Amino acid sequence: MAGLKILSVNAHPHDFTHMAGTLGIHVADGDTATVVSMTGGATTHNIALRDEMAKPVDKRDEKLIEKINREYADQKADEMRNACALFGITDVRILSYKDKLFTIEENPEAVDELRDIILEIRPHIMITQSPYLTGPRGHRLGARDDHSETGFASIEARTLAAIPRYEDTRPTHKIPATFFPGVYFEKDEWDFVVDVSDYYEKRVQAEETYLSQGSTPEWSRKRIGVTLGSAAWGSGAEYAEGFVQEKPFLLPKITLPESLLEQANESEADRMKRVSGS
Ligand SMILES: [Zn+2]
């Protein structure tokens, strides 16, 4: 199906990169992607802030803290927009909630803001964080944090977008499918991986974009090579991104992707060549 609308909801400006190759494939195919970050990530990896906050309260320069946070948030926003652009994504929305800790209790309006975005975009697919802390779809981090709270907010917003609200003139919207990025799960919990071998260099570039997180070219290549290579291992692809389905799909029958059938008829030598990118 062409013309799919994908909504990616993330806690921090860097989080979308974990699915960026997949989004890039869709955008190049004519689908659309909207990427949301709930927070500006102002305190994540913020070294200058850490130094100032390490001082006793009366020694801290409040004006400097404000300036550090503002400049850091601006830098992160630029980095996120630049990273998105690498994958053809232009609809980037950075919401203004505070990170560490973003909670629904303190920010109940976040649910309505996401509901508004859902009713505007009317996505077919939502890729968001898992709100679950335990069980088969449970987040590997195992404790409430910005990621799981983002999951709660987006799942709640999804539910509310499908329910009529009397004063709302917009039609309700039901999102057909929800996925969680595989990086927050153990690999044996993944439901599928997407072959992003063609987007490997872009994933490395995207990682390098986040200078605010101390990314260097060497470190970016290492990180992406190891994580995407390990995600692909055993699948027959060189590099991949993993996903967890929120729940099983209803299918008309068992369907197999073309690539799986082709792989079955491939020689072992060809397979090893492909997986090693040679
Ligand atoms: Zn994050």
Tab-separated table of C-alpha atoms and ligand atoms in Angstrom:
chain	number	residue	atom	x	y	z
A	1	MET	CA	0.000	0.000	0.000
A	2	ALA	CA	1.390	3.384	-0.972
A	3	GLY	CA	0.635	6.666	0.739
A	4	LEU	CA	1.024	5.374	4.277
A	5	LYS	CA	1.199	8.034	6.959
A	6	ILE	CA	3.585	7.250	9.774
A	7	LEU	CA	3.729	9.035	13.114
A	8	SER	CA	6.856	8.509	15.185
A	9	VAL	CA	6.546	9.629	18.828
A	10	ASN	CA	9.740	9.891	20.873
A	11	ALA	CA	10.841	11.044	24.303
A	12	HIS	CA	14.035	12.831	23.180
A	13	PRO	CA	15.386	14.401	19.967
A	14	HIS	CA	17.833	11.537	19.349
A	15	ASP	CA	15.363	8.657	19.860
A	16	PHE	CA	13.853	8.699	16.363
A	17	THR	CA	17.219	7.673	14.897
A	18	HIS	CA	16.554	4.101	16.071
A	19	MET	CA	13.922	3.805	13.311
A	20	ALA	CA	15.311	6.428	10.918
A	21	GLY	CA	16.411	3.993	8.195
A	22	THR	CA	12.938	2.454	8.111
A	23	LEU	CA	11.313	5.898	7.921
A	24	GLY	CA	13.724	6.826	5.115
A	25	ILE	CA	12.657	3.790	3.085
A	26	HIS	CA	8.999	4.731	3.504
A	27	VAL	CA	9.498	8.396	2.609
A	28	ALA	CA	11.480	7.427	-0.526
A	29	ASP	CA	8.546	5.153	-1.414
A	30	GLY	CA	6.057	8.032	-1.271
A	31	ASP	CA	4.819	7.532	2.289
A	32	THR	CA	4.928	10.395	4.785
A	33	ALA	CA	6.558	10.546	8.200
A	34	THR	CA	5.946	12.951	11.056
A	35	VAL	CA	8.506	12.825	13.857
A	36	VAL	CA	7.644	14.133	17.317
A	37	SER	CA	9.924	14.590	20.316
A	38	MET	CA	8.025	15.157	23.563
A	39	THR	CA	10.953	17.000	25.127
A	40	GLY	CA	13.849	19.130	23.919
A	41	GLY	CA	16.207	16.826	25.779
A	42	ALA	CA	17.691	19.842	27.579
A	43	THR	CA	19.208	17.924	30.495
A	44	THR	CA	20.270	14.815	28.570
A	45	HIS	CA	24.079	14.709	28.109
A	46	ASN	CA	24.205	18.413	29.040
A	47	ILE	CA	27.731	18.661	30.466
A	48	ALA	CA	27.756	22.435	31.111
A	49	LEU	CA	24.507	22.117	33.053
A	50	ARG	CA	25.872	19.198	35.043
A	51	ASP	CA	28.864	21.311	36.152
A	52	GLU	CA	26.692	24.233	37.224
A	53	MET	CA	24.209	22.002	39.065
A	54	ALA	CA	27.051	20.315	40.942
A	55	LYS	CA	27.592	23.608	42.829
A	56	PRO	CA	25.730	24.423	46.079
A	57	VAL	CA	22.424	26.227	45.408
A	58	ASP	CA	23.712	29.649	46.523
A	59	LYS	CA	26.746	29.384	44.209
A	60	ARG	CA	24.725	28.545	41.085
A	61	ASP	CA	24.214	31.151	38.416
A	62	GLU	CA	20.500	30.885	37.569
A	63	LYS	CA	20.865	33.123	34.513
A	64	LEU	CA	23.704	30.950	33.224
A	65	ILE	CA	21.637	27.791	33.795
A	66	GLU	CA	18.775	29.302	31.821
A	67	LYS	CA	21.158	30.301	29.018
A	68	ILE	CA	22.828	26.865	28.979
A	69	ASN	CA	19.448	25.130	28.739
A	70	ARG	CA	18.107	27.436	26.045
A	71	GLU	CA	21.205	27.177	23.850
A	72	TYR	CA	21.463	23.438	24.387
A	73	ALA	CA	17.793	22.910	23.491
A	74	ASP	CA	18.235	25.049	20.344
A	75	GLN	CA	21.285	23.017	19.343
A	76	LYS	CA	19.427	19.738	19.921
A	77	ALA	CA	16.453	20.954	17.884
A	78	ASP	CA	18.778	21.857	14.988
A	79	GLU	CA	20.511	18.491	15.242
A	80	MET	CA	17.185	16.650	15.176
A	81	ARG	CA	15.923	18.611	12.156
A	82	ASN	CA	19.201	18.038	10.299
A	83	ALA	CA	19.173	14.320	11.137
A	84	CYS	CA	15.537	14.027	9.970
A	85	ALA	CA	16.395	15.801	6.704
A	86	LEU	CA	18.919	13.039	5.900
A	87	PHE	CA	15.955	10.660	5.629
A	88	GLY	CA	13.709	13.076	3.719
A	89	ILE	CA	11.653	13.881	6.834
A	90	THR	CA	10.546	17.525	6.990
A	91	ASP	CA	7.627	17.339	9.442
A	92	VAL	CA	9.514	17.534	12.756
A	93	ARG	CA	7.798	18.637	15.947
A	94	ILE	CA	9.648	19.262	19.171
A	95	LEU	CA	7.208	19.708	22.037
A	96	SER	CA	8.127	21.761	25.059
A	97	TYR	CA	7.867	19.259	27.922
A	98	LYS	CA	10.754	18.950	30.359
A	99	ASP	CA	12.885	15.825	30.252
A	100	LYS	CA	14.047	13.800	33.266
A	101	LEU	CA	11.375	13.352	34.310
A	102	PHE	CA	8.553	13.905	31.872
A	103	THR	CA	5.374	12.493	33.454
A	104	ILE	CA	1.729	12.464	32.421
A	105	GLU	CA	0.713	13.401	35.987
A	106	GLU	CA	2.640	16.655	35.738
A	107	ASN	CA	1.816	17.220	32.071
A	108	PRO	CA	-1.711	15.917	31.437
A	109	GLU	CA	-1.996	18.371	28.524
A	110	ALA	CA	0.616	16.307	26.640
A	111	VAL	CA	-2.075	13.705	25.907
A	112	ASP	CA	-4.332	16.303	24.294
A	113	GLU	CA	-1.441	17.776	22.331
A	114	LEU	CA	-0.669	14.318	20.912
A	115	ARG	CA	-4.361	13.698	20.257
A	116	ASP	CA	-4.412	16.924	18.210
A	117	ILE	CA	-1.410	15.731	16.194
A	118	ILE	CA	-3.082	12.348	15.568
A	119	LEU	CA	-6.308	14.032	14.400
A	120	GLU	CA	-4.303	16.316	12.116
A	121	ILE	CA	-1.955	13.685	10.603
A	122	ARG	CA	-4.435	10.766	10.695
A	123	PRO	CA	-1.620	8.170	10.660
A	124	HIS	CA	-1.914	4.539	9.537
A	125	ILE	CA	1.091	3.579	11.656
A	126	MET	CA	2.287	4.885	14.996
A	127	ILE	CA	5.780	4.000	16.159
A	128	THR	CA	6.117	4.897	19.809
A	129	GLN	CA	7.665	3.762	23.065
A	130	SER	CA	6.195	0.835	24.937
A	131	PRO	CA	4.193	2.022	27.947
A	132	TYR	CA	4.595	-1.396	29.582
A	133	LEU	CA	7.268	-2.026	32.193
A	134	THR	CA	6.822	-5.791	32.502
A	135	GLY	CA	5.393	-8.671	30.479
A	136	PRO	CA	5.972	-9.658	26.854
A	137	ARG	CA	5.748	-6.077	25.505
A	138	GLY	CA	7.580	-4.690	28.533
A	139	HIS	CA	10.278	-2.102	28.147
A	140	ARG	CA	13.798	-3.429	28.801
A	141	LEU	CA	14.527	-0.415	31.048
A	142	GLY	CA	11.984	-1.799	33.545
A	143	ALA	CA	11.260	1.494	35.322
A	144	ARG	CA	9.188	4.579	34.591
A	145	ASP	CA	11.195	7.089	32.635
A	146	ASP	CA	10.750	9.640	29.838
A	147	HIS	CA	10.416	6.784	27.320
A	148	SER	CA	7.691	4.798	29.082
A	149	GLU	CA	5.814	8.039	29.920
A	150	THR	CA	5.937	8.959	26.231
A	151	GLY	CA	4.464	5.517	25.581
A	152	PHE	CA	1.634	6.135	28.094
A	153	ALA	CA	0.878	9.563	26.619
A	154	SER	CA	0.798	8.375	22.998
A	155	ILE	CA	-1.285	5.251	23.661
A	156	GLU	CA	-3.738	7.336	25.710
A	157	ALA	CA	-3.865	9.956	22.938
A	158	ARG	CA	-4.486	7.200	20.386
A	159	THR	CA	-7.418	5.889	22.454
A	160	LEU	CA	-8.903	9.376	22.864
A	161	ALA	CA	-8.492	10.223	19.154
A	162	ALA	CA	-10.767	7.282	18.312
A	163	ILE	CA	-13.490	8.351	20.767
A	164	PRO	CA	-15.944	11.098	19.743
A	165	ARG	CA	-15.620	14.349	21.664
A	166	TYR	CA	-18.832	16.319	21.471
A	167	GLU	CA	-17.301	19.781	21.027
A	168	ASP	CA	-14.706	18.557	18.485
A	169	THR	CA	-15.554	19.243	14.841
A	170	ARG	CA	-12.779	16.979	13.508
A	171	PRO	CA	-13.679	13.397	12.630
A	172	THR	CA	-12.348	10.771	15.049
A	173	HIS	CA	-9.398	8.663	13.926
A	174	LYS	CA	-8.360	5.106	14.661
A	175	ILE	CA	-4.674	4.179	14.113
A	176	PRO	CA	-4.616	0.704	12.522
A	177	ALA	CA	-1.158	-0.403	13.703
A	178	THR	CA	1.275	0.490	16.489
A	179	PHE	CA	4.907	-0.621	16.751
A	180	PHE	CA	7.647	-0.143	19.313
A	181	PRO	CA	11.326	0.384	18.372
A	182	GLY	CA	13.289	-2.831	18.980
A	183	VAL	CA	16.235	-1.160	20.743
A	184	TYR	CA	14.290	-0.956	23.994
A	185	PHE	CA	13.708	-4.734	23.983
A	186	GLU	CA	15.734	-7.909	24.051
A	187	LYS	CA	16.400	-9.146	20.527
A	188	ASP	CA	14.366	-12.346	21.016
A	189	GLU	CA	11.296	-10.182	21.704
A	190	TRP	CA	11.410	-8.522	18.266
A	191	ASP	CA	8.685	-9.408	15.779
A	192	PHE	CA	10.579	-8.376	12.644
A	193	VAL	CA	13.598	-6.480	11.362
A	194	VAL	CA	13.667	-4.064	8.431
A	195	ASP	CA	16.630	-4.252	6.036
A	196	VAL	CA	18.176	-0.768	6.211
A	197	SER	CA	21.503	-1.677	4.563
A	198	ASP	CA	20.994	1.089	1.965
A	199	TYR	CA	20.600	3.611	4.788
A	200	TYR	CA	23.644	2.585	6.800
A	201	GLU	CA	25.729	5.627	5.785
A	202	LYS	CA	22.812	7.932	6.545
A	203	ARG	CA	22.409	6.350	9.982
A	204	VAL	CA	26.127	6.992	10.639
A	205	GLN	CA	25.738	10.606	9.438
A	206	ALA	CA	22.652	11.077	11.617
A	207	GLU	CA	24.593	9.874	14.647
A	208	GLU	CA	27.434	12.291	13.830
A	209	THR	CA	24.908	15.121	13.707
A	210	TYR	CA	24.382	14.953	17.482
A	211	LEU	CA	27.495	16.879	18.488
A	212	SER	CA	25.634	17.895	21.659
A	213	GLN	CA	25.903	14.260	22.760
A	214	GLY	CA	29.623	14.172	22.059
A	215	SER	CA	29.297	12.101	18.858
A	216	THR	CA	32.507	11.782	16.854
A	217	PRO	CA	32.733	10.242	13.354
A	218	GLU	CA	34.624	7.209	14.721
A	219	TRP	CA	32.221	6.639	17.585
A	220	SER	CA	29.167	7.072	15.333
A	221	ARG	CA	30.447	4.507	12.819
A	222	LYS	CA	31.266	2.068	15.607
A	223	ARG	CA	27.903	2.466	17.335
A	224	ILE	CA	25.811	2.138	14.181
A	225	GLY	CA	27.963	-0.671	12.769
A	226	VAL	CA	27.674	-2.743	15.926
A	227	THR	CA	23.983	-2.097	16.700
A	228	LEU	CA	22.553	-2.305	13.169
A	229	GLY	CA	24.911	-5.153	12.279
A	230	SER	CA	23.864	-7.125	15.347
A	231	ALA	CA	20.185	-6.354	14.648
A	232	ALA	CA	20.601	-7.804	11.154
A	233	TRP	CA	22.633	-10.860	12.181
A	234	GLY	CA	20.817	-14.051	11.255
A	235	SER	CA	18.276	-12.230	9.061
A	236	GLY	CA	20.339	-12.260	5.883
A	237	ALA	CA	20.675	-8.474	5.756
A	238	GLU	CA	23.829	-6.458	6.316
A	239	TYR	CA	22.182	-3.852	8.561
A	240	ALA	CA	18.693	-3.795	10.080
A	241	GLU	CA	16.358	-2.056	12.526
A	242	GLY	CA	14.211	-4.222	14.831
A	243	PHE	CA	10.582	-3.686	15.801
A	244	VAL	CA	8.048	-5.078	18.249
A	245	GLN	CA	4.393	-5.193	17.233
A	246	GLU	CA	1.979	-3.966	19.867
A	247	LYS	CA	-0.271	-6.931	19.104
A	248	PRO	CA	-0.638	-9.631	16.442
A	249	PHE	CA	-2.201	-8.544	13.147
A	250	LEU	CA	-5.253	-10.063	11.581
A	251	LEU	CA	-4.076	-11.429	8.211
A	252	PRO	CA	-6.232	-12.859	5.433
A	253	LYS	CA	-3.702	-15.730	5.238
A	254	ILE	CA	-0.022	-16.368	5.900
A	255	THR	CA	2.030	-14.036	3.713
A	256	LEU	CA	5.788	-14.151	3.094
A	257	PRO	CA	7.924	-11.241	1.913
A	258	GLU	CA	9.577	-11.699	-1.523
A	259	SER	CA	13.043	-11.256	0.012
A	260	LEU	CA	12.552	-14.337	2.214
A	261	LEU	CA	11.677	-16.511	-0.781
A	262	GLU	CA	14.653	-15.169	-2.739
A	263	GLN	CA	17.032	-15.845	0.145
A	264	ALA	CA	15.937	-19.464	0.314
A	265	ASN	CA	17.187	-19.995	-3.244
A	266	GLU	CA	20.463	-18.160	-2.766
A	267	SER	CA	23.822	-19.938	-2.511
A	268	GLU	CA	25.618	-19.835	0.831
A	269	ALA	CA	28.528	-17.950	-0.777
A	270	ASP	CA	26.203	-15.265	-2.154
A	271	ARG	CA	24.523	-14.931	1.219
A	272	MET	CA	27.853	-14.433	2.991
A	273	LYS	CA	28.832	-11.844	0.403
A	274	ARG	CA	25.598	-9.919	0.871
A	275	VAL	CA	25.661	-10.012	4.677
A	276	SER	CA	29.267	-8.739	4.683
A	277	GLY	CA	28.471	-6.023	2.157
A	278	SER	CA	31.076	-7.225	-0.303
B	1	ZN	ZN	15.728	8.790	24.779
